[in-house]
PDB file of C-alpha atoms in Angstrom:
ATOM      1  CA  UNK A   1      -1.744-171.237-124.847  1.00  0.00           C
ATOM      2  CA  UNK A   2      -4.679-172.244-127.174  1.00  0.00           C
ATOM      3  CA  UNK A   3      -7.964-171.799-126.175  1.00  0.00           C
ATOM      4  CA  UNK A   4     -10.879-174.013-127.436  1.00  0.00           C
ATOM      5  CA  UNK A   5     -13.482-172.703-129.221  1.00  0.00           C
ATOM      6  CA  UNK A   6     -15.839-172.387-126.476  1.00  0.00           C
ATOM      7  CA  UNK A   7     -13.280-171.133-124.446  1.00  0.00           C
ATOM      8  CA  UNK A   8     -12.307-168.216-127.181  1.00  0.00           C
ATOM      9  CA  UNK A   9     -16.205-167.014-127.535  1.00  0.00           C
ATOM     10  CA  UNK A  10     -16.871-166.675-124.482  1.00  0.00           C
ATOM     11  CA  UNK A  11     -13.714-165.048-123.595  1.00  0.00           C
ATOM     12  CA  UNK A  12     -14.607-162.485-126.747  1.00  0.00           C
ATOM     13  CA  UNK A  13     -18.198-162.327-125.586  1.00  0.00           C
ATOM     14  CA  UNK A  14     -16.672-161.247-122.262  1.00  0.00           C
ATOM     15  CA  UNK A  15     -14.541-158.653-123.495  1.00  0.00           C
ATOM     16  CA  UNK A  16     -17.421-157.029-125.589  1.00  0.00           C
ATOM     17  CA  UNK A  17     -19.155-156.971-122.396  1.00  0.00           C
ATOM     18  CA  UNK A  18     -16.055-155.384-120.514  1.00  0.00           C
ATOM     19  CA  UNK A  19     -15.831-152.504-123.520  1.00  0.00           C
ATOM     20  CA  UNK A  20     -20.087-152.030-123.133  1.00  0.00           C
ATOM     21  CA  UNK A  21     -19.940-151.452-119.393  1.00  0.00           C
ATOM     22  CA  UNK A  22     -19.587-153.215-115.959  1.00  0.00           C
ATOM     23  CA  UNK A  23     -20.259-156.866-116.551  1.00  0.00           C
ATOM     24  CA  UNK A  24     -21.175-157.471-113.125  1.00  0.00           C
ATOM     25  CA  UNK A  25     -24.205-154.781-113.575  1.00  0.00           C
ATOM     26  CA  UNK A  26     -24.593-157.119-117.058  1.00  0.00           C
ATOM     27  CA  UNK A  27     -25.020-160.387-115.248  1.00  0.00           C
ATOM     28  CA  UNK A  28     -27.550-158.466-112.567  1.00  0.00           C
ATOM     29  CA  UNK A  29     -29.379-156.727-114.620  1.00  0.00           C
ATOM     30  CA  UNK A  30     -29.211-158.383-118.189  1.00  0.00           C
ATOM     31  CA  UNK A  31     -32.485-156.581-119.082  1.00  0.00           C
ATOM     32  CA  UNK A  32     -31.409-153.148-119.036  1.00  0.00           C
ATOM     33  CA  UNK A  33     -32.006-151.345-121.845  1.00  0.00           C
ATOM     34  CA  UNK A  34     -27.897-150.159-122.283  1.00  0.00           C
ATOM     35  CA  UNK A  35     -27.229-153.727-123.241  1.00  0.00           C
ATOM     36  CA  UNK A  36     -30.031-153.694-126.230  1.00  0.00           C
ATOM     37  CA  UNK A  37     -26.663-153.885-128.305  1.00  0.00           C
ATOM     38  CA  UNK A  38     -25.245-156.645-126.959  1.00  0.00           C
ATOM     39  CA  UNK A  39     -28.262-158.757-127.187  1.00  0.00           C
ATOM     40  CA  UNK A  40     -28.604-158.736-130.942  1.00  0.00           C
ATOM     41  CA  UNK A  41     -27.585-161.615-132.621  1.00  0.00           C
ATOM     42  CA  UNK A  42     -25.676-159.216-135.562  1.00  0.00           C
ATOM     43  CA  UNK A  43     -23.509-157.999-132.843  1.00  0.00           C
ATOM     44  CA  UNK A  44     -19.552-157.753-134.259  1.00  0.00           C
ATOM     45  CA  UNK A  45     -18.688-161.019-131.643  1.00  0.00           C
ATOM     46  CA  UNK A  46     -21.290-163.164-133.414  1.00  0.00           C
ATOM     47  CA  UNK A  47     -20.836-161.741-136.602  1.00  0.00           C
ATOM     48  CA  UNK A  48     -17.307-162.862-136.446  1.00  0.00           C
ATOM     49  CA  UNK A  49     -17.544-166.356-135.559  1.00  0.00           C
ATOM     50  CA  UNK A  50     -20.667-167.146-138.043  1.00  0.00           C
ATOM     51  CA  UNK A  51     -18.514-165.809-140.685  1.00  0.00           C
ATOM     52  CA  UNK A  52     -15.027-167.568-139.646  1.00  0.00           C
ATOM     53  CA  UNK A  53     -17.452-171.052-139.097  1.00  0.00           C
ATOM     54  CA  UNK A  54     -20.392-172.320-141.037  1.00  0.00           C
ATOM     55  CA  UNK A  55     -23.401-171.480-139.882  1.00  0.00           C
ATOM     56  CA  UNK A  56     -24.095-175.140-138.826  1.00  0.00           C
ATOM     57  CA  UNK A  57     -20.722-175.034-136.852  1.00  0.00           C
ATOM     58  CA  UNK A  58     -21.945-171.699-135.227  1.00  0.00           C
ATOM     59  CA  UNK A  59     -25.722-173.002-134.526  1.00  0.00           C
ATOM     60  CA  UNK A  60     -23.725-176.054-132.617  1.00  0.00           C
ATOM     61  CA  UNK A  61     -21.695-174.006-130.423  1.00  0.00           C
ATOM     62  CA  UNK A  62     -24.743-171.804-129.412  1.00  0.00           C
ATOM     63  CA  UNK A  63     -26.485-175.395-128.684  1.00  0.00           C
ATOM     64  CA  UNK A  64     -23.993-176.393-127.213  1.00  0.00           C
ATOM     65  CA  UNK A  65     -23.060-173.052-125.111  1.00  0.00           C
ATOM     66  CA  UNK A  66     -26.924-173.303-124.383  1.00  0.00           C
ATOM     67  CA  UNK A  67     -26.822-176.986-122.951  1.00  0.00           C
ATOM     68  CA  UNK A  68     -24.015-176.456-120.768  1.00  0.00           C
ATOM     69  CA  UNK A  69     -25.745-173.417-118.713  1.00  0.00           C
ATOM     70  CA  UNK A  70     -23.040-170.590-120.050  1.00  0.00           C
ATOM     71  CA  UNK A  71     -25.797-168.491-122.125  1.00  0.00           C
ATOM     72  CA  UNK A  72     -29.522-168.191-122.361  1.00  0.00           C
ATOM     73  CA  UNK A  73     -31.013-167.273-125.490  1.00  0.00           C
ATOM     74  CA  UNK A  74     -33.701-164.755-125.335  1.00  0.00           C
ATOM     75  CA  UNK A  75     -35.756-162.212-126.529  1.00  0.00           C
ATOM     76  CA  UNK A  76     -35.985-158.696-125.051  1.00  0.00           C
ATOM     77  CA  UNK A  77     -38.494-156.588-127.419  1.00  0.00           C
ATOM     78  CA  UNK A  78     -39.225-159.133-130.057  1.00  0.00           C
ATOM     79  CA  UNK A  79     -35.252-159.184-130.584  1.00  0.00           C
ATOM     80  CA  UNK A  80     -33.368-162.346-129.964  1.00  0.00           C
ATOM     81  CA  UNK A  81     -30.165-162.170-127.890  1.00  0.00           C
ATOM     82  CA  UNK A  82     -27.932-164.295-125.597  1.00  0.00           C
ATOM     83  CA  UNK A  83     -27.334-163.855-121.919  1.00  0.00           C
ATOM     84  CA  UNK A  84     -24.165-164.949-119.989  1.00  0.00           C
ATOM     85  CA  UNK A  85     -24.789-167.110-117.005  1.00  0.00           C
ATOM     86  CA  UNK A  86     -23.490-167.392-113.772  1.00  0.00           C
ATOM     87  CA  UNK A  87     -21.838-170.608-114.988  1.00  0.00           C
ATOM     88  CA  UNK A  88     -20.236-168.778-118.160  1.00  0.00           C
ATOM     89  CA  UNK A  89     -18.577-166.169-116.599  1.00  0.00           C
ATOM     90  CA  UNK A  90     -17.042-168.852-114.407  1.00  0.00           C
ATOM     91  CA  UNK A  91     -15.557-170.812-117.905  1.00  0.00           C
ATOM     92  CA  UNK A  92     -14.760-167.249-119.051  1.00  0.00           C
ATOM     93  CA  UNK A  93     -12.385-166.976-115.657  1.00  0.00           C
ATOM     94  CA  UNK A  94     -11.066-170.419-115.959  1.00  0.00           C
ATOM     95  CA  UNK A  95      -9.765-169.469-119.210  1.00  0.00           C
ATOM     96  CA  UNK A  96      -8.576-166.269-118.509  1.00  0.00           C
ATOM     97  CA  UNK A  97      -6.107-168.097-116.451  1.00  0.00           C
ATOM     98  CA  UNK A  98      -5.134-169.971-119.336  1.00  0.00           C
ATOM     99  CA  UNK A  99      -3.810-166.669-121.247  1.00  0.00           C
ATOM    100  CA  UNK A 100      -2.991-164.502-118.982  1.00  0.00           C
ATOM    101  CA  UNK A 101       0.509-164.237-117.799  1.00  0.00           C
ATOM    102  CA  UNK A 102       1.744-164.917-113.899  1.00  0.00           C
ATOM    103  CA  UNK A 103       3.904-162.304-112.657  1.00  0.00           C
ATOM    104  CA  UNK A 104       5.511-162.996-109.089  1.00  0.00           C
ATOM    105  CA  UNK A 105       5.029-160.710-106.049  1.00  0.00           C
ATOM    106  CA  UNK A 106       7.561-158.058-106.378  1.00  0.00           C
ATOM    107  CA  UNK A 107       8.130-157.885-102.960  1.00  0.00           C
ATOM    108  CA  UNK A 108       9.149-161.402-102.850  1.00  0.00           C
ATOM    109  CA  UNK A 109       6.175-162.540 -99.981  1.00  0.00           C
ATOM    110  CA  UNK A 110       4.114-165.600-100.713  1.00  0.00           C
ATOM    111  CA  UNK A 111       0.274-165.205-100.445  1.00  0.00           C
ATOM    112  CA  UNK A 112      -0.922-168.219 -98.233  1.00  0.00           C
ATOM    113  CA  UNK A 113      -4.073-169.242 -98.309  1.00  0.00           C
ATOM    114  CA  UNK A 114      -5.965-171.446 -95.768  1.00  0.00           C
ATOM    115  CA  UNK A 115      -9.867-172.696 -96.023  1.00  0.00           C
ATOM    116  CA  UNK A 116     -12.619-174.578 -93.993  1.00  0.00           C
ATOM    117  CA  UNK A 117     -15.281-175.734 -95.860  1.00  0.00           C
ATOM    118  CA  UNK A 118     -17.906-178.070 -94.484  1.00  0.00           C
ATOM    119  CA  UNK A 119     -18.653-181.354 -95.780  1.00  0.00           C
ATOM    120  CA  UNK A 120     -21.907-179.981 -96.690  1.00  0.00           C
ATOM    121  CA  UNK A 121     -20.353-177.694 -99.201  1.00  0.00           C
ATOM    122  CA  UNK A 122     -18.332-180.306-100.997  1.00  0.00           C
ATOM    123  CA  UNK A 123     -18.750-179.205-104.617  1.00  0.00           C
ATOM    124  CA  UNK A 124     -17.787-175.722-103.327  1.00  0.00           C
ATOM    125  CA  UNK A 125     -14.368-176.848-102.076  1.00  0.00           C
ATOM    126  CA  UNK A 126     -13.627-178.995-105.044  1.00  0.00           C
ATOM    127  CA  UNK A 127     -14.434-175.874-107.107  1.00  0.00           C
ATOM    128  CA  UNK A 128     -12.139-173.438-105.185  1.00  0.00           C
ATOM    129  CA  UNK A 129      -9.393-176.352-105.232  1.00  0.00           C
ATOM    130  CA  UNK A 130      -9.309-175.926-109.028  1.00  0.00           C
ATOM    131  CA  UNK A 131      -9.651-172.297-109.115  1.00  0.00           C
ATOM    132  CA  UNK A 132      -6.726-172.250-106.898  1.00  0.00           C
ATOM    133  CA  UNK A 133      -4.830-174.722-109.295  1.00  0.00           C
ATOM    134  CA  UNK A 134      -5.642-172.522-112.004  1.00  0.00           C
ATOM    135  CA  UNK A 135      -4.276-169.383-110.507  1.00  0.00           C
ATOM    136  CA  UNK A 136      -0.894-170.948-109.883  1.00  0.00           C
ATOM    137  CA  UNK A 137      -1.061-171.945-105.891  1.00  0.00           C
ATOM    138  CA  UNK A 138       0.439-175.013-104.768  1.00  0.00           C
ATOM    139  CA  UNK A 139      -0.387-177.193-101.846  1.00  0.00           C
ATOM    140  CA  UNK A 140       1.239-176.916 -98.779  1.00  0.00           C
ATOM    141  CA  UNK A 141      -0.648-179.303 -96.578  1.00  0.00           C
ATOM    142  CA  UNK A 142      -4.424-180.220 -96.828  1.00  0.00           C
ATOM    143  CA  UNK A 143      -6.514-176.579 -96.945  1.00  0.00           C
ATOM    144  CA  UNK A 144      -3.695-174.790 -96.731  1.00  0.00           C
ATOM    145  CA  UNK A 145      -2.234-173.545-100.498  1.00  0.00           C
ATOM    146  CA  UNK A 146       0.741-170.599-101.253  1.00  0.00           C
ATOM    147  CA  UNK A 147       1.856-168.926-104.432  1.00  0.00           C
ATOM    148  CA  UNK A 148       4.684-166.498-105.227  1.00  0.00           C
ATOM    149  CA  UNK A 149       2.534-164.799-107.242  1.00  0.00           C
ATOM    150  CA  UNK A 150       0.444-161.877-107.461  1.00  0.00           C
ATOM    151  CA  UNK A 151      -3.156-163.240-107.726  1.00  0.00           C
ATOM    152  CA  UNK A 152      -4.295-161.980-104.150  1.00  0.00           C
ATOM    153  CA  UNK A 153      -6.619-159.411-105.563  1.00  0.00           C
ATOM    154  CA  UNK A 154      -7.818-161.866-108.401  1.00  0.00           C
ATOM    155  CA  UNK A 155      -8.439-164.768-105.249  1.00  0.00           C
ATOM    156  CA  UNK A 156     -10.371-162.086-103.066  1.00  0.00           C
ATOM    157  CA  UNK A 157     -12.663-161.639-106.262  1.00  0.00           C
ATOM    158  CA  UNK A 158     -13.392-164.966-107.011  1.00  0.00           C
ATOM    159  CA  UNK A 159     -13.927-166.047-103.385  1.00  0.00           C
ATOM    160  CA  UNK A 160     -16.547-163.166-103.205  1.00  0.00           C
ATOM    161  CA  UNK A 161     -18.108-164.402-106.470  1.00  0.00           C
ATOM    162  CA  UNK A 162     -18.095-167.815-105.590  1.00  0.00           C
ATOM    163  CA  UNK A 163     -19.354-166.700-102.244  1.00  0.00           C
ATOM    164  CA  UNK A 164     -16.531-168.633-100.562  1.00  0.00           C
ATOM    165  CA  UNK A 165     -15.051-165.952 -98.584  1.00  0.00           C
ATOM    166  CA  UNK A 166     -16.275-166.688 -95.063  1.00  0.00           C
ATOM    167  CA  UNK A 167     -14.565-170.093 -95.471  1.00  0.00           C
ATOM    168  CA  UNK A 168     -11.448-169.054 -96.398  1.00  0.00           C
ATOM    169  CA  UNK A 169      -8.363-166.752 -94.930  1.00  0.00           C
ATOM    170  CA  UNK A 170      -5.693-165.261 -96.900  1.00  0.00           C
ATOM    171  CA  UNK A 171      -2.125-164.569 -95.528  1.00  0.00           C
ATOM    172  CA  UNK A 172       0.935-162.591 -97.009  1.00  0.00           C
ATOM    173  CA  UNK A 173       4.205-164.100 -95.350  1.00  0.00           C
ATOM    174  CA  UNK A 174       7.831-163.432 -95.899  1.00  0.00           C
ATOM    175  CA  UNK A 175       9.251-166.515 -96.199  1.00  0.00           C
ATOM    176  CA  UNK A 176       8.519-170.092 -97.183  1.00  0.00           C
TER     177      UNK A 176
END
């Protein structure tokens, strides 16, 4: 599947990131002095897109990028560099979906899944509805969603990073 452009840099940014180190110490600590790399505007990721795109085209995506809450531009020791928000990384997962492959459960069991969100956490439940969606569940009955496949691991992450987890219970059955 094709990937938009926004989609594809941050998805490279986030694999530069991945090579560099631990992106979740990166998104913590975005400071530390083992990313002074990264935060260079010459790095290979940018380098690559200013010289596939005009630099106009390039200046609009990091505008753009910038408006939207996925990076920060900053400056850590009078050098300029970009940060990946909170918000980015979750556009980097939504996309990730879009490429990677499904495999199904290879001990044919369904992963069930079954949430409680208050009303007062609204946006959160729309959000995990989608990120659901995206990693292939289906709905069964309202809050409760199954998949055949083998995203159990890749739910538990998310629901911990979208600190949904005490909401939400997740089931391995045998049959459907």
């Amino acid at each position: 599947m094709k990937l938009s452009l926004t989609d594809k840099f941050l998805w490279d940014l986030y694999v530069v990131l991945e090579k560099t180190g631990d992106i979740t110490a990166f998104i913590l600590n975005p400071h530390s002095s083992k990313w002074n790399s990264l935060w260079q505007l010459n790095n290979p990721v940018f380098e690559k897109y200013k010289h596939d795109k005009n630099r106009a085209k390039f200046s609009k995506l990091i505008y753009y990028l910038k408006r939207n809450n996925y990076i920060k531009v900053a400056s850590l020791n009078n050098v300029r560099g970009v940060v990946l928000t909170k918000e980015g990384l979750g556009k980097i997962l939504k996309a990730s979906f879009k490429i990677e492959k499904k495999n199904k459960r290879k001990d044919g069991k369904w992963v069930m899944l079954i949430f409680d969100i208050p009303q007062k956490y609204k946006k959160s439940r729309e959000l995990l509805r989608g990120v659901l969606h995206n990693l292939g569940y289906k709905l069964l009955q309202q809050s409760v969603w199954v998949t055949p496949y083998d995203v159990s691991e890749k739910t538990e992450k998310l629901l911990q990073f979208y600190s949904l987890d005490n909401f939400v219970k997740l089931f391995l059955i045998e049959e459907m």
